[in-house]
Coordinates of N, CA and C in Angstrom, one line a residue:
X1 N -8.9 -11.9 10.5 CA -8.7 -11.5 9.1 C -7.9 -12.6 8.4
X2 N -8.4 -13.0 7.3 CA -7.7 -14.0 6.5 C -6.8 -13.3 5.5
X3 N -5.5 -13.2 5.8 CA -4.5 -12.5 5.0 C -4.1 -13.2 3.8
X4 N -4.3 -14.5 3.7 CA -3.7 -15.4 2.7 C -4.0 -15.0 1.3
X5 N -5.3 -14.7 0.9 CA -5.6 -14.3 -0.4 C -4.9 -12.9 -0.8
X6 N -4.8 -12.0 0.1 CA -4.1 -10.8 -0.1 C -2.6 -11.0 -0.4
X7 N -2.0 -11.9 0.5 CA -0.6 -12.2 0.3 C -0.4 -12.8 -1.0
X8 N -1.2 -13.8 -1.4 CA -1.1 -14.4 -2.7 C -1.1 -13.4 -3.9
X9 N -2.1 -12.5 -3.8 CA -2.3 -11.6 -4.9 C -1.1 -10.6 -4.9
X10 N -0.6 -10.2 -3.7 CA 0.5 -9.3 -3.7 C 1.8 -9.9 -4.2
X11 N 2.0 -11.2 -3.8 CA 3.2 -12.0 -4.3 C 3.2 -12.1 -5.8
X12 N 2.0 -12.4 -6.3 CA 1.9 -12.6 -7.8 C 2.2 -11.2 -8.5
X13 N 1.7 -10.1 -7.9 CA 1.9 -8.8 -8.5 C 3.4 -8.5 -8.4
X14 N 4.0 -8.8 -7.3 CA 5.5 -8.5 -7.1 C 6.3 -9.1 -8.2
X15 N 5.9 -10.3 -8.6 CA 6.7 -11.0 -9.7 C 6.7 -10.2 -11.0
X16 N 5.7 -9.3 -11.1 CA 5.6 -8.5 -12.4 C 6.1 -7.1 -12.2
X17 N 6.7 -6.8 -11.1 CA 7.3 -5.4 -10.8 C 8.3 -5.0 -11.9
X18 N 8.3 -3.7 -12.1 CA 9.3 -3.2 -13.1 C 10.3 -2.4 -12.2
X19 N 11.4 -2.9 -11.8 CA 12.3 -2.3 -10.9 C 13.8 -2.5 -11.3
X20 N 14.1 -2.0 -12.6 CA 15.4 -2.2 -13.1 C 16.5 -1.3 -12.4
X21 N 16.1 -0.3 -11.7 CA 17.1 0.6 -11.1 C 17.4 0.2 -9.7
X22 N 16.4 0.0 -8.9 CA 16.6 -0.3 -7.5 C 16.7 -1.8 -7.2
X23 N 16.1 -2.6 -8.1 CA 16.1 -4.0 -7.9 C 15.2 -4.3 -6.7
X24 N 14.3 -3.5 -6.3 CA 13.5 -3.6 -5.1 C 12.1 -3.8 -5.6
X25 N 11.7 -5.0 -5.8 CA 10.4 -5.4 -6.3 C 9.4 -5.4 -5.1
X26 N 8.2 -4.8 -5.3 CA 7.2 -4.7 -4.3 C 5.9 -5.1 -5.0
X27 N 5.1 -5.9 -4.2 CA 3.7 -6.2 -4.6 C 2.8 -5.8 -3.5
X28 N 1.6 -5.4 -3.9 CA 0.6 -5.0 -2.9 C -0.7 -5.5 -3.4
X29 N -1.6 -5.7 -2.4 CA -3.0 -6.1 -2.7 C -3.9 -5.5 -1.7
X30 N -5.0 -4.9 -2.2 CA -6.0 -4.2 -1.4 C -7.3 -4.9 -1.5
X31 N -7.9 -5.2 -0.3 CA -9.2 -5.8 -0.2 C -10.2 -4.6 -0.2
X32 N -11.2 -4.6 -1.0 CA -12.2 -3.5 -1.1 C -13.5 -3.9 -0.5
X33 N -14.4 -2.9 -0.4 CA -15.6 -3.1 0.3 C -16.5 -4.1 -0.2
X34 N -16.4 -4.4 -1.5 CA -17.2 -5.5 -2.1 C -16.6 -6.9 -2.0
X35 N -15.4 -7.0 -1.4 CA -14.8 -8.3 -1.2 C -13.7 -8.5 -2.3
X36 N -13.7 -7.7 -3.3 CA -12.7 -7.9 -4.4 C -11.3 -7.5 -3.9
X37 N -10.3 -8.1 -4.6 CA -8.9 -7.9 -4.3 C -8.3 -7.3 -5.6
X38 N -7.6 -6.2 -5.4 CA -6.9 -5.5 -6.5 C -5.4 -5.4 -6.1
X39 N -4.6 -5.9 -7.1 CA -3.2 -5.9 -6.8 C -2.4 -5.0 -7.7
X40 N -1.2 -4.6 -7.3 CA -0.3 -3.8 -8.1 C 1.1 -4.0 -7.7
X41 N 2.0 -3.7 -8.6 CA 3.4 -3.8 -8.5 C 4.0 -2.4 -8.6
X42 N 5.2 -2.2 -8.1 CA 5.9 -1.0 -8.3 C 6.4 -0.9 -9.7
X43 N 6.4 0.3 -10.3 CA 6.8 0.6 -11.6 C 7.8 1.8 -11.6
X44 N 9.1 1.5 -11.8 CA 10.1 2.5 -11.7 C 10.3 3.3 -13.0
X45 N 11.0 4.3 -13.0 CA 11.4 5.1 -14.1 C 12.8 5.6 -13.9
X46 N 13.5 6.0 -15.0 CA 14.8 6.5 -14.8 C 14.8 7.8 -14.1
X47 N 13.7 8.5 -14.0 CA 13.6 9.7 -13.2 C 12.8 9.2 -11.9
X48 N 13.5 9.1 -10.8 CA 12.9 8.5 -9.6 C 11.6 9.1 -9.2
X49 N 11.4 10.3 -9.3 CA 10.1 10.9 -8.9 C 8.9 10.5 -9.7
X50 N 9.2 9.9 -10.9 CA 8.1 9.4 -11.7 C 7.7 7.9 -11.4
X51 N 8.4 7.3 -10.5 CA 8.1 5.9 -10.1 C 6.8 5.9 -9.4
X52 N 6.1 4.8 -9.5 CA 4.8 4.6 -8.8 C 4.9 3.3 -8.0
X53 N 4.5 3.5 -6.7 CA 4.6 2.4 -5.8 C 3.5 1.3 -6.0
X54 N 3.8 0.1 -5.5 CA 2.8 -1.0 -5.6 C 1.5 -0.6 -4.9
X55 N 1.6 -0.1 -3.7 CA 0.4 0.2 -2.9 C -0.5 1.2 -3.7
X56 N 0.1 2.2 -4.3 CA -0.7 3.2 -5.0 C -1.3 2.6 -6.3
X57 N -0.5 1.7 -6.9 CA -1.0 1.1 -8.1 C -2.2 0.1 -7.8
X58 N -2.1 -0.6 -6.7 CA -3.2 -1.4 -6.3 C -4.5 -0.6 -6.0
X59 N -4.3 0.5 -5.2 CA -5.5 1.3 -4.9 C -6.0 1.9 -6.2
X60 N -5.2 2.4 -7.1 CA -5.7 3.0 -8.3 C -6.5 2.0 -9.1
X61 N -6.0 0.7 -9.1 CA -6.8 -0.3 -9.8 C -8.2 -0.4 -9.3
X62 N -8.3 -0.4 -7.9 CA -9.6 -0.5 -7.3 C -10.5 0.7 -7.6
X63 N -9.9 1.9 -7.4 CA -10.6 3.1 -7.6 C -11.1 3.2 -9.0
X64 N -10.3 2.8 -10.0 CA -10.7 2.8 -11.4 C -11.9 2.0 -11.7
X65 N -12.3 1.1 -10.8 CA -13.5 0.3 -11.0 C -14.7 0.9 -10.2
X66 N -14.5 2.0 -9.6 CA -15.6 2.7 -8.8 C -15.6 2.4 -7.3
X67 N -14.7 1.6 -6.8 CA -14.6 1.3 -5.4 C -13.9 2.4 -4.7
X68 N -14.3 2.6 -3.4 CA -13.7 3.7 -2.7 C -13.3 3.4 -1.2
X69 N -13.7 2.2 -0.7 CA -13.5 1.9 0.7 C -12.6 0.7 0.9
X70 N -11.3 0.9 1.0 CA -10.4 -0.3 1.2 C -10.6 -0.8 2.6
X71 N -10.5 -2.1 2.7 CA -10.7 -2.8 4.0 C -9.4 -3.3 4.6
X72 N -8.4 -3.6 3.8 CA -7.2 -4.2 4.3 C -6.2 -4.1 3.1
X73 N -4.9 -4.1 3.5 CA -3.8 -4.0 2.5 C -2.7 -4.9 2.9
X74 N -2.2 -5.7 2.0 CA -1.0 -6.5 2.2 C 0.1 -6.0 1.3
X75 N 1.4 -6.0 1.8 CA 2.5 -5.6 1.0 C 3.6 -6.6 1.1
X76 N 4.2 -7.0 0.0 CA 5.2 -8.1 0.0 C 6.5 -7.5 -0.6
X77 N 7.6 -7.6 0.2 CA 8.9 -7.2 -0.3 C 9.9 -8.3 0.1
X78 N 11.1 -8.1 -0.3 CA 12.2 -9.0 0.0 C 12.8 -8.7 1.3
X79 N 12.6 -7.5 1.8 CA 13.3 -7.0 3.0 C 13.0 -7.8 4.3
X80 N 14.0 -7.7 5.2 CA 13.9 -8.3 6.5 C 14.4 -7.2 7.5
X81 N 13.5 -6.7 8.3 CA 12.1 -7.0 8.5 C 11.4 -6.4 7.3
X82 N 10.1 -6.9 7.0 CA 9.4 -6.4 5.9 C 9.2 -4.9 5.8
X83 N 9.3 -4.4 4.6 CA 9.2 -2.9 4.4 C 7.7 -2.4 4.6
X84 N 7.6 -1.3 5.2 CA 6.3 -0.6 5.3 C 6.0 0.3 4.2
X85 N 4.8 0.7 3.9 CA 4.5 1.6 2.9 C 5.2 3.0 3.1
X86 N 5.6 3.6 2.0 CA 6.3 4.9 2.1 C 5.3 6.0 2.5
X87 N 5.8 7.2 2.7 CA 4.9 8.3 3.1 C 3.9 8.7 2.0
X88 N 4.3 8.7 0.7 CA 3.3 9.0 -0.3 C 2.2 8.0 -0.3
X89 N 2.5 6.7 -0.2 CA 1.4 5.7 -0.1 C 0.6 5.9 1.1
X90 N 1.2 6.2 2.2 CA 0.4 6.3 3.5 C -0.6 7.5 3.3
X91 N -0.2 8.6 2.7 CA -1.1 9.7 2.5 C -2.2 9.4 1.5
X92 N -1.8 8.7 0.4 CA -2.8 8.3 -0.6 C -3.8 7.4 0.0
X93 N -3.4 6.4 0.8 CA -4.4 5.5 1.5 C -5.3 6.3 2.4
X94 N -4.7 7.3 3.1 CA -5.5 8.1 4.1 C -6.7 8.8 3.4
X95 N -6.5 9.1 2.1 CA -7.6 9.7 1.4 C -8.9 8.9 1.4
X96 N -8.7 7.5 1.5 CA -9.8 6.6 1.4 C -10.1 5.8 2.7
X97 N -9.2 5.8 3.6 CA -9.4 5.0 4.9 C -8.5 5.6 6.0
X98 N -9.1 5.9 7.1 CA -8.4 6.5 8.2 C -7.6 5.4 9.0
X99 N -8.2 4.3 9.1 CA -7.5 3.2 10.0 C -7.6 1.9 9.3
X100 N -6.8 1.8 8.2 CA -6.7 0.6 7.4 C -5.8 -0.5 8.0
X101 N -6.3 -1.7 8.2 CA -5.3 -2.8 8.6 C -4.3 -3.0 7.5
X102 N -3.1 -3.1 7.9 CA -2.0 -3.4 6.9 C -1.1 -4.5 7.4
X103 N -0.8 -5.4 6.5 CA 0.1 -6.5 6.8 C 1.3 -6.3 5.8
X104 N 2.5 -6.3 6.4 CA 3.8 -6.3 5.6 C 4.4 -7.7 5.8
X105 N 4.9 -8.2 4.7 CA 5.5 -9.6 4.8 C 6.6 -9.7 3.8
X106 N 7.3 -10.9 3.9 CA 8.3 -11.2 2.9 C 8.2 -12.7 2.6
X107 N 8.9 -13.1 1.5 CA 8.9 -14.6 1.2 C 9.4 -15.5 2.3
X108 N 10.2 -15.0 3.2 CA 10.7 -15.8 4.3 C 9.7 -16.0 5.4
X109 N 8.5 -15.4 5.3 CA 7.4 -15.6 6.2 C 7.4 -14.6 7.4
X110 N 8.3 -13.7 7.4 CA 8.2 -12.6 8.4 C 6.9 -11.8 8.2
X111 N 6.2 -11.5 9.2 CA 5.0 -10.7 9.1 C 4.9 -9.7 10.2
X112 N 4.3 -8.5 9.8 CA 4.0 -7.5 10.8 C 2.6 -6.9 10.5
X113 N 1.7 -7.0 11.4 CA 0.4 -6.4 11.3 C 0.5 -5.0 11.9
X114 N 0.0 -4.0 11.2 CA 0.0 -2.7 11.7 C -1.3 -2.0 11.2
X115 N -1.4 -0.7 11.2 CA -2.5 0.0 10.7 C -2.1 1.3 10.1
X116 N -2.9 1.8 9.3 CA -2.6 3.2 8.7 C -2.5 4.2 9.8
X117 N -3.4 4.1 10.7 CA -3.4 5.1 11.8 C -2.1 5.1 12.6
X118 N -1.6 3.9 12.8 CA -0.3 3.8 13.5 C 0.8 4.3 12.7
X119 N 0.8 4.0 11.4 CA 1.9 4.5 10.5 C 1.8 6.0 10.1
X120 N 0.6 6.5 10.1 CA 0.4 7.9 9.7 C -0.7 8.5 10.7
X121 N -0.3 8.8 11.9 CA -1.2 9.3 12.9 C -1.9 10.6 12.6
X122 N -1.2 11.5 11.8 CA -1.8 12.8 11.5 C -1.7 13.0 10.0
X123 N -2.6 12.4 9.2 CA -2.6 12.6 7.8 C -3.0 14.1 7.5
X124 N -2.4 14.6 6.4 CA -2.8 15.9 5.9 C -4.3 15.8 5.4
X125 N -5.0 16.9 5.7 CA -6.4 17.0 5.3 C -6.7 18.5 5.0
X126 N -7.5 18.7 4.0 CA -7.9 20.1 3.7 C -9.0 20.6 4.7
X127 N -9.6 19.7 5.4 CA -10.7 20.0 6.3 C -10.5 19.6 7.8
X128 N -9.5 18.8 8.0 CA -9.3 18.3 9.4 C -8.5 19.2 10.3
X129 N -8.3 18.8 11.5 CA -7.6 19.6 12.5 C -6.1 19.8 12.2
X130 N -5.6 19.0 11.4 CA -4.1 19.1 11.0 C -3.9 19.5 9.6
X131 N -4.9 20.2 9.1 CA -4.9 20.6 7.7 C -4.1 22.0 7.6
X132 N -3.9 22.4 6.3 CA -3.3 23.7 6.1 C -4.1 24.8 6.6
X133 N -5.5 24.6 6.6 CA -6.3 25.6 7.1 C -6.4 25.7 8.7
X134 N -5.8 24.6 9.3 CA -5.7 24.6 10.7 C -7.0 24.2 11.4

């Protein structure tokens, strides 16, 4: 997997993050089934629950063009070790891909490759074995 185009797109998106409260800028880029890359940055709000994460913004950008099958996701933060997607992002991604390759990285070059299945082994589902219906 060539992560470099995704890292570049996520890094560029991170530079546009709106994070005046946390000062925690995040950029994400998702590779879709047609080979296109869609990026997003986190957008905060003075009401924390109204903030939208970079990962969900990137996925929403792709979905808004009609794409539905993410192939890989890169996330760039300043943290060491690099931050992983939050629970809301994990569940949102699980709606579209059960085992998505994920790379988390930072400007210092630290990298960790993981997967959505590793980060969220039992996603909520309305029809699956771990759903509310059982």
